mmCIF file of C-alpha atoms in Angstrom:
data_model
loop_
_atom_site.group_PDB
_atom_site.id
_atom_site.type_symbol
_atom_site.label_atom_id
_atom_site.label_comp_id
_atom_site.label_asym_id
_atom_site.label_seq_id
_atom_site.Cartn_x
_atom_site.Cartn_y
_atom_site.Cartn_z
ATOM 1 C CA MET B 19 10.486 -79.143 57.590
ATOM 2 C CA THR B 20 13.287 -80.361 55.427
ATOM 3 C CA THR B 21 14.357 -78.862 52.305
ATOM 4 C CA ALA B 22 14.513 -82.163 50.184
ATOM 5 C CA PRO B 23 11.677 -82.497 47.700
ATOM 6 C CA LEU B 24 8.739 -84.521 49.364
ATOM 7 C CA ALA B 25 8.236 -86.625 46.021
ATOM 8 C CA GLY B 26 11.593 -88.005 46.414
ATOM 9 C CA ARG B 27 11.495 -88.982 49.988
ATOM 10 C CA LEU B 28 8.259 -91.051 49.908
ATOM 11 C CA ASP B 29 9.523 -94.537 49.338
ATOM 12 C CA GLY B 30 8.630 -97.245 51.843
ATOM 13 C CA LEU B 31 5.947 -97.994 54.471
ATOM 14 C CA LEU B 32 3.553 -94.998 55.148
ATOM 15 C CA PHE B 33 2.560 -94.640 58.733
ATOM 16 C CA PHE B 34 -0.592 -93.192 59.750
ATOM 17 C CA PRO B 35 -0.623 -92.805 63.412
ATOM 18 C CA VAL B 36 -3.637 -92.648 65.634
ATOM 19 C CA THR B 37 -4.136 -89.587 67.708
ATOM 20 C CA ALA B 38 -4.046 -90.314 71.279
ATOM 21 C CA PHE B 39 -6.685 -89.031 73.983
ATOM 22 C CA GLY B 40 -6.744 -89.210 77.584
ATOM 23 C CA PRO B 41 -9.268 -90.804 79.901
ATOM 24 C CA ASP B 42 -11.091 -87.322 79.970
ATOM 25 C CA ASP B 43 -10.989 -87.236 76.106
ATOM 26 C CA SER B 44 -8.489 -84.593 75.870
ATOM 27 C CA LEU B 45 -5.386 -84.670 73.698
ATOM 28 C CA ASP B 46 -2.726 -86.898 75.242
ATOM 29 C CA LEU B 47 0.442 -85.469 73.431
ATOM 30 C CA ASP B 48 2.844 -87.710 75.375
ATOM 31 C CA ALA B 49 1.260 -90.909 74.114
ATOM 32 C CA PHE B 50 1.028 -89.480 70.580
ATOM 33 C CA ARG B 51 4.703 -88.755 70.712
ATOM 34 C CA ALA B 52 5.548 -92.066 71.769
ATOM 35 C CA HIS B 53 3.525 -93.563 68.957
ATOM 36 C CA VAL B 54 5.118 -91.427 66.332
ATOM 37 C CA ARG B 55 8.643 -92.077 67.734
ATOM 38 C CA ALA B 56 8.000 -95.896 67.885
ATOM 39 C CA GLY B 57 6.753 -95.803 64.262
ATOM 40 C CA VAL B 58 9.866 -94.023 62.939
ATOM 41 C CA ASP B 59 12.143 -96.312 64.928
ATOM 42 C CA ALA B 60 10.294 -99.304 63.638
ATOM 43 C CA GLY B 61 11.029 -98.067 59.989
ATOM 44 C CA ALA B 62 8.358 -95.937 58.748
ATOM 45 C CA ALA B 63 9.326 -94.079 55.574
ATOM 46 C CA ALA B 64 6.922 -91.224 56.476
ATOM 47 C CA VAL B 65 4.377 -90.074 59.087
ATOM 48 C CA PHE B 66 1.071 -88.900 57.915
ATOM 49 C CA ALA B 67 -0.146 -87.120 60.868
ATOM 50 C CA CYS B 68 -4.013 -85.992 61.576
ATOM 51 C CA CYS B 69 -5.240 -87.934 58.602
ATOM 52 C CA GLY B 70 -8.121 -90.348 58.595
ATOM 53 C CA THR B 71 -6.568 -92.768 60.953
ATOM 54 C CA GLY B 72 -5.571 -89.942 63.108
ATOM 55 C CA GLU B 73 -9.198 -88.845 63.275
ATOM 56 C CA PHE B 74 -8.722 -85.499 61.483
ATOM 57 C CA HIS B 75 -12.520 -85.039 61.576
ATOM 58 C CA ALA B 76 -12.561 -84.943 65.434
ATOM 59 C CA LEU B 77 -9.770 -82.689 66.050
ATOM 60 C CA THR B 78 -9.944 -78.742 66.638
ATOM 61 C CA PRO B 79 -7.667 -76.587 64.904
ATOM 62 C CA GLU B 80 -5.450 -76.126 67.803
ATOM 63 C CA GLU B 81 -5.322 -79.725 68.462
ATOM 64 C CA PHE B 82 -4.367 -80.298 64.852
ATOM 65 C CA ARG B 83 -1.436 -77.734 65.101
ATOM 66 C CA VAL B 84 0.016 -79.098 68.350
ATOM 67 C CA CYS B 85 -0.321 -82.740 66.883
ATOM 68 C CA VAL B 86 1.470 -81.949 63.685
ATOM 69 C CA ALA B 87 4.134 -79.925 65.446
ATOM 70 C CA ALA B 88 4.808 -82.820 67.861
ATOM 71 C CA ALA B 89 5.071 -85.254 64.869
ATOM 72 C CA VAL B 90 7.518 -83.045 63.361
ATOM 73 C CA GLU B 91 9.733 -82.656 66.536
ATOM 74 C CA GLU B 92 9.654 -86.386 67.089
ATOM 75 C CA THR B 93 10.778 -87.310 63.492
ATOM 76 C CA ALA B 94 13.452 -84.549 63.761
ATOM 77 C CA GLY B 95 13.756 -84.721 59.980
ATOM 78 C CA ARG B 96 14.458 -88.433 59.637
ATOM 79 C CA VAL B 97 11.417 -88.876 57.566
ATOM 80 C CA PRO B 98 8.717 -86.368 56.062
ATOM 81 C CA VAL B 99 5.689 -85.342 57.893
ATOM 82 C CA VAL B 100 2.613 -85.033 55.999
ATOM 83 C CA ALA B 101 -0.561 -83.562 57.485
ATOM 84 C CA GLY B 102 -4.240 -83.883 56.668
ATOM 85 C CA ALA B 103 -6.315 -80.815 55.272
ATOM 86 C CA GLY B 104 -9.994 -81.081 54.649
ATOM 87 C CA TYR B 105 -13.533 -79.614 54.834
ATOM 88 C CA GLY B 106 -14.548 -76.833 52.544
ATOM 89 C CA THR B 107 -11.784 -74.845 50.503
ATOM 90 C CA ALA B 108 -11.499 -72.003 53.169
ATOM 91 C CA LEU B 109 -11.121 -74.418 56.367
ATOM 92 C CA ALA B 110 -8.786 -76.657 54.141
ATOM 93 C CA ILE B 111 -6.572 -73.572 53.513
ATOM 94 C CA GLN B 112 -6.665 -72.892 57.241
ATOM 95 C CA TYR B 113 -5.704 -76.417 58.096
ATOM 96 C CA ALA B 114 -3.026 -76.296 55.499
ATOM 97 C CA ARG B 115 -1.453 -72.870 56.758
ATOM 98 C CA LEU B 116 -1.479 -74.546 60.499
ATOM 99 C CA ALA B 117 0.484 -77.453 59.112
ATOM 100 C CA GLU B 118 3.014 -75.327 57.317
ATOM 101 C CA GLU B 119 3.519 -73.345 60.429
ATOM 102 C CA ALA B 120 4.046 -76.391 62.426
ATOM 103 C CA GLY B 121 6.801 -77.586 60.110
ATOM 104 C CA ALA B 122 5.043 -80.283 57.987
ATOM 105 C CA ASP B 123 6.650 -81.362 54.543
ATOM 106 C CA GLY B 124 3.201 -81.827 52.777
ATOM 107 C CA LEU B 125 -0.370 -82.166 52.819
ATOM 108 C CA LEU B 126 -2.867 -85.020 52.374
ATOM 109 C CA ALA B 127 -5.999 -83.388 50.834
ATOM 110 C CA MET B 128 -8.999 -84.942 52.221
ATOM 111 C CA PRO B 129 -12.329 -85.138 50.461
ATOM 112 C CA PRO B 130 -14.246 -81.818 50.824
ATOM 113 C CA TYR B 131 -16.943 -81.817 53.504
ATOM 114 C CA LEU B 132 -20.595 -83.265 52.717
ATOM 115 C CA VAL B 133 -21.084 -82.004 49.230
ATOM 116 C CA VAL B 134 -20.861 -83.824 45.982
ATOM 117 C CA ALA B 135 -18.945 -81.504 43.634
ATOM 118 C CA ASP B 136 -18.472 -81.531 39.990
ATOM 119 C CA GLN B 137 -15.076 -81.850 38.294
ATOM 120 C CA ALA B 138 -14.489 -78.324 37.982
ATOM 121 C CA GLY B 139 -15.370 -77.522 41.509
ATOM 122 C CA LEU B 140 -12.821 -80.267 42.752
ATOM 123 C CA LEU B 141 -10.145 -78.933 40.451
ATOM 124 C CA ARG B 142 -10.720 -75.603 41.672
ATOM 125 C CA HIS B 143 -10.771 -76.789 45.299
ATOM 126 C CA TYR B 144 -7.315 -78.540 45.043
ATOM 127 C CA THR B 145 -5.606 -75.832 43.083
ATOM 128 C CA GLU B 146 -6.510 -73.024 45.375
ATOM 129 C CA LEU B 147 -5.270 -75.423 48.388
ATOM 130 C CA ALA B 148 -2.071 -75.954 46.474
ATOM 131 C CA ALA B 149 -1.684 -72.277 45.999
ATOM 132 C CA ALA B 150 -2.281 -71.408 49.685
ATOM 133 C CA THR B 151 0.973 -72.693 50.912
ATOM 134 C CA SER B 152 4.522 -73.972 49.799
ATOM 135 C CA LEU B 153 3.713 -77.436 50.926
ATOM 136 C CA ASP B 154 3.438 -80.300 48.337
ATOM 137 C CA VAL B 155 -0.027 -81.838 48.151
ATOM 138 C CA ILE B 156 -1.362 -85.363 47.792
ATOM 139 C CA VAL B 157 -5.060 -85.595 46.669
ATOM 140 C CA TYR B 158 -6.913 -88.232 48.367
ATOM 141 C CA GLN B 159 -9.553 -89.923 46.034
ATOM 142 C CA ARG B 160 -12.517 -91.485 47.878
ATOM 143 C CA ASP B 161 -16.122 -91.016 48.672
ATOM 144 C CA ASN B 162 -17.253 -87.625 47.125
ATOM 145 C CA ALA B 163 -13.964 -86.684 45.617
ATOM 146 C CA ILE B 164 -13.722 -88.989 42.552
ATOM 147 C CA LEU B 165 -11.757 -87.799 39.785
ATOM 148 C CA THR B 166 -11.859 -88.316 35.995
ATOM 149 C CA PRO B 167 -8.675 -88.915 34.018
ATOM 150 C CA GLY B 168 -8.985 -85.355 32.523
ATOM 151 C CA THR B 169 -9.076 -83.891 36.152
ATOM 152 C CA ALA B 170 -6.119 -85.884 37.104
ATOM 153 C CA VAL B 171 -4.225 -84.622 34.186
ATOM 154 C CA ALA B 172 -5.035 -81.027 35.122
ATOM 155 C CA LEU B 173 -3.898 -81.689 38.726
ATOM 156 C CA ALA B 174 -0.790 -83.294 37.422
ATOM 157 C CA ARG B 175 -0.121 -79.811 35.720
ATOM 158 C CA THR B 176 -0.835 -77.879 39.029
ATOM 159 C CA ASP B 177 2.235 -76.580 40.812
ATOM 160 C CA GLY B 178 2.364 -78.099 44.227
ATOM 161 C CA ILE B 179 0.228 -81.166 43.576
ATOM 162 C CA ILE B 180 2.488 -84.237 43.462
ATOM 163 C CA GLY B 181 0.410 -87.239 44.038
ATOM 164 C CA LEU B 182 -2.832 -89.169 44.204
ATOM 165 C CA LYS B 183 -3.938 -91.390 46.792
ATOM 166 C CA ASP B 184 -6.786 -93.889 45.847
ATOM 167 C CA GLY B 185 -9.241 -95.012 48.512
ATOM 168 C CA LEU B 186 -11.963 -96.007 45.888
ATOM 169 C CA GLY B 187 -10.500 -99.034 44.640
ATOM 170 C CA ASP B 188 -11.656 -98.861 41.037
ATOM 171 C CA LEU B 189 -8.818 -100.238 39.212
ATOM 172 C CA ASP B 190 -10.258 -99.475 35.894
ATOM 173 C CA LEU B 191 -10.350 -95.932 36.832
ATOM 174 C CA MET B 192 -6.917 -95.910 38.391
ATOM 175 C CA GLN B 193 -5.579 -97.389 35.160
ATOM 176 C CA ARG B 194 -7.138 -94.791 33.055
ATOM 177 C CA ILE B 195 -5.875 -92.017 35.233
ATOM 178 C CA VAL B 196 -2.283 -93.577 35.325
ATOM 179 C CA SER B 197 -2.438 -93.917 31.430
ATOM 180 C CA ALA B 198 -3.775 -90.337 30.789
ATOM 181 C CA VAL B 199 -1.264 -88.658 32.959
ATOM 182 C CA ARG B 200 1.540 -90.774 31.485
ATOM 183 C CA THR B 201 0.347 -89.922 27.918
ATOM 184 C CA GLU B 202 0.637 -86.254 28.664
ATOM 185 C CA GLY B 203 4.295 -86.731 29.721
ATOM 186 C CA LEU B 204 3.409 -85.595 33.314
ATOM 187 C CA ASP B 205 4.322 -87.332 36.694
ATOM 188 C CA LEU B 206 2.371 -88.163 39.782
ATOM 189 C CA LEU B 207 2.871 -90.319 42.746
ATOM 190 C CA TYR B 208 0.153 -92.876 43.028
ATOM 191 C CA PHE B 209 -0.690 -94.429 46.411
ATOM 192 C CA ASN B 210 -2.922 -97.385 47.238
ATOM 193 C CA GLY B 211 -4.985 -95.736 50.100
ATOM 194 C CA LEU B 212 -7.754 -98.548 50.796
ATOM 195 C CA PRO B 213 -8.310 -99.190 54.451
ATOM 196 C CA THR B 214 -6.080 -102.430 54.532
ATOM 197 C CA ALA B 215 -3.942 -101.768 51.521
ATOM 198 C CA GLU B 216 -1.958 -105.039 51.599
ATOM 199 C CA LEU B 217 -5.017 -107.010 50.648
ATOM 200 C CA THR B 218 -4.864 -105.311 47.069
ATOM 201 C CA CYS B 219 -1.238 -104.334 46.753
ATOM 202 C CA ALA B 220 -0.608 -107.013 44.078
ATOM 203 C CA ALA B 221 -3.476 -105.802 41.904
ATOM 204 C CA TYR B 222 -2.210 -102.147 42.251
ATOM 205 C CA ARG B 223 1.143 -103.101 41.495
ATOM 206 C CA GLY B 224 -0.031 -104.460 38.251
ATOM 207 C CA ILE B 225 -0.794 -100.988 37.202
ATOM 208 C CA GLY B 226 2.180 -99.430 38.440
ATOM 209 C CA VAL B 227 0.919 -98.360 41.863
ATOM 210 C CA THR B 228 3.479 -99.572 44.334
ATOM 211 C CA LEU B 229 3.216 -97.229 47.380
ATOM 212 C CA TYR B 230 0.630 -97.783 49.967
ATOM 213 C CA SER B 231 -0.425 -96.760 53.431
ATOM 214 C CA SER B 232 -0.434 -99.563 56.162
ATOM 215 C CA ALA B 233 -2.850 -99.267 58.979
ATOM 216 C CA VAL B 234 -1.324 -102.596 60.330
ATOM 217 C CA PHE B 235 1.892 -100.666 60.724
ATOM 218 C CA CYS B 236 0.293 -98.693 63.564
ATOM 219 C CA PHE B 237 -0.132 -101.903 65.776
ATOM 220 C CA ALA B 238 2.189 -104.559 64.310
ATOM 221 C CA PRO B 239 4.993 -103.016 62.325
ATOM 222 C CA ASP B 240 6.727 -106.425 62.279
ATOM 223 C CA LEU B 241 3.799 -107.856 60.449
ATOM 224 C CA ALA B 242 3.647 -104.874 57.994
ATOM 225 C CA LEU B 243 7.418 -104.956 57.336
ATOM 226 C CA ALA B 244 7.505 -108.492 56.691
ATOM 227 C CA PHE B 245 4.811 -108.176 54.217
ATOM 228 C CA HIS B 246 6.368 -105.162 52.512
ATOM 229 C CA ARG B 247 9.616 -107.022 52.206
ATOM 230 C CA ALA B 248 8.115 -110.095 50.794
ATOM 231 C CA LEU B 249 5.942 -108.074 48.114
ATOM 232 C CA ALA B 250 9.173 -106.045 47.045
ATOM 233 C CA THR B 251 11.498 -109.199 46.810
ATOM 234 C CA GLY B 252 8.856 -111.415 45.010
ATOM 235 C CA ASP B 253 8.482 -113.583 47.838
ATOM 236 C CA ASP B 254 4.877 -114.792 46.800
ATOM 237 C CA THR B 255 4.761 -117.532 49.417
ATOM 238 C CA THR B 256 5.129 -115.280 52.542
ATOM 239 C CA VAL B 257 2.730 -112.763 50.623
ATOM 240 C CA ASP B 258 0.009 -115.434 49.984
ATOM 241 C CA LEU B 259 0.476 -116.935 53.651
ATOM 242 C CA LEU B 260 -0.153 -113.411 55.120
ATOM 243 C CA VAL B 261 -2.982 -112.276 52.849
ATOM 244 C CA ASP B 262 -4.771 -115.719 53.322
ATOM 245 C CA GLY B 263 -4.253 -115.966 57.152
ATOM 246 C CA PHE B 264 -3.983 -112.449 58.328
ATOM 247 C CA TYR B 265 -4.969 -109.563 55.969
ATOM 248 C CA ARG B 266 -8.187 -110.967 54.443
ATOM 249 C CA PRO B 267 -9.625 -112.165 57.891
ATOM 250 C CA LEU B 268 -8.678 -108.686 59.151
ATOM 251 C CA VAL B 269 -10.415 -107.109 56.313
ATOM 252 C CA GLU B 270 -13.483 -109.457 56.965
ATOM 253 C CA LEU B 271 -13.494 -108.329 60.780
ATOM 254 C CA ARG B 272 -13.119 -104.643 59.669
ATOM 255 C CA GLY B 273 -16.352 -104.949 57.730
ATOM 256 C CA GLN B 274 -18.338 -105.996 60.881
ATOM 257 C CA GLY B 275 -18.634 -102.450 62.155
ATOM 258 C CA ARG B 276 -19.120 -98.852 60.945
ATOM 259 C CA GLY B 277 -15.890 -96.835 61.501
ATOM 260 C CA TYR B 278 -13.726 -99.966 62.241
ATOM 261 C CA ALA B 279 -11.065 -98.924 59.785
ATOM 262 C CA VAL B 280 -10.137 -96.342 62.682
ATOM 263 C CA SER B 281 -11.478 -97.918 65.763
ATOM 264 C CA LEU B 282 -9.944 -101.334 65.218
ATOM 265 C CA VAL B 283 -6.472 -99.854 64.606
ATOM 266 C CA LYS B 284 -6.818 -97.678 67.677
ATOM 267 C CA ALA B 285 -7.884 -100.680 69.825
ATOM 268 C CA ALA B 286 -4.935 -102.764 68.432
ATOM 269 C CA VAL B 287 -2.547 -100.081 69.501
ATOM 270 C CA ARG B 288 -3.826 -100.261 73.047
ATOM 271 C CA MET B 289 -3.496 -104.149 72.768
ATOM 272 C CA GLY B 290 0.161 -103.515 72.257
ATOM 273 C CA GLY B 291 0.660 -101.601 75.432
ATOM 274 C CA LEU B 292 0.238 -98.096 74.447
ATOM 275 C CA GLU B 293 -2.617 -96.402 75.819
ATOM 276 C CA VAL B 294 -3.918 -94.028 73.299
ATOM 277 C CA GLY B 295 -7.723 -93.789 74.476
ATOM 278 C CA GLU B 296 -10.640 -94.417 72.537
ATOM 279 C CA VAL B 297 -12.003 -92.933 69.568
ATOM 280 C CA ARG B 298 -14.046 -89.798 69.555
ATOM 281 C CA PRO B 299 -17.702 -89.425 68.561
ATOM 282 C CA PRO B 300 -19.238 -89.913 66.060
ATOM 283 C CA LEU B 301 -17.172 -93.110 65.828
ATOM 284 C CA SER B 302 -17.566 -95.937 68.382
ATOM 285 C CA GLU B 303 -15.578 -98.563 70.073
ATOM 286 C CA PRO B 304 -15.695 -102.170 68.493
ATOM 287 C CA ALA B 305 -17.763 -104.825 70.103
ATOM 288 C CA PRO B 306 -16.053 -106.899 72.747
ATOM 289 C CA GLU B 307 -16.218 -110.108 70.611
ATOM 290 C CA HIS B 308 -14.687 -108.379 67.625
ATOM 291 C CA LEU B 309 -11.723 -106.924 69.865
ATOM 292 C CA ALA B 310 -11.300 -110.557 71.063
ATOM 293 C CA GLU B 311 -11.168 -111.625 67.474
ATOM 294 C CA LEU B 312 -8.700 -108.923 66.741
ATOM 295 C CA ALA B 313 -6.521 -110.014 69.244
ATOM 296 C CA LEU B 314 -6.445 -113.803 68.054
ATOM 297 C CA LEU B 315 -5.756 -112.275 64.545
ATOM 298 C CA ILE B 316 -2.710 -110.450 65.663
ATOM 299 C CA GLU B 317 -1.438 -113.521 67.460
ATOM 300 C CA ARG B 318 -2.100 -115.697 64.368
ATOM 301 C CA GLY B 319 -0.351 -113.149 62.145
ATOM 302 C CA ARG B 320 2.872 -113.276 64.222
ATOM 303 C CA ALA B 321 2.739 -117.196 64.316
ATOM 304 C CA LEU B 322 2.419 -117.134 60.437
ATOM 305 C CA LEU B 323 5.691 -114.996 60.460
ATOM 306 C CA LYS B 324 7.386 -117.637 62.394
ATOM 307 C CA GLU B 325 6.231 -120.263 60.025
ATOM 308 C CA ALA B 326 7.447 -118.354 56.877
ATOM 309 C CA GLY B 327 10.678 -117.509 58.604
ATOM 310 C CA ALA B 328 10.219 -113.803 57.758
#
């Protein structure tokens, strides 16, 4: 773990590696290390290990600990490592402490397991998690963990909570959250955390949310980085070309199956030559026809890059 504040180091494309499993479904640390190393070498600004794309839900505590430690070793301080933490409060704290022991720089607080809590319960959950370790916490808003602007303000006042990742996609709510936190003179980092964030980056930037997680970076860092550069430099021609020809079709393909936000990404990593195994239950592998479509999409995306000269 580095001593520099996490908030000041999260600037660029955020890499959410898949977790690699062998043919017998056991953890394949060598493949995981290679995946993390390749992502950092390609230009990732941070590694978010064992989060949604990394199948946090399917990992035992020991698997989680060794994966986070491996990510920390492979990054060697070049970029920060943020680890997932979730389930109920007691288990989330247990995972947070394992992440801290493994050398992580921060936590991504996944939604609590199963229950739909009220705002007071969510606030208590996240404040207790933030108090349990010295790690900075980013709260992941989605599913059963949706915040009101007032709760977001309270979280912004909480020591150790530095950011909010939005996986809901309600821009009206996000604008009200950003406005409420700003009005109180407080600071949070905001992240576009939708499954294929590139499709909505322009809309999020309109309300001041410029950071985003890129699932595409897992399997096509060249495409993800070209899009990121085009967006940052105002190259609307390249942005539109990639949105229309690659990202929108990818989102439409993702919508063809349950769990495809994870399983399609993992399949695409395998297509790139790194054997990271299949997803664990309860997720399932994509249908063969969808895998064929995915391969064509990746090929098309790279053809579009050549066309754009990006």
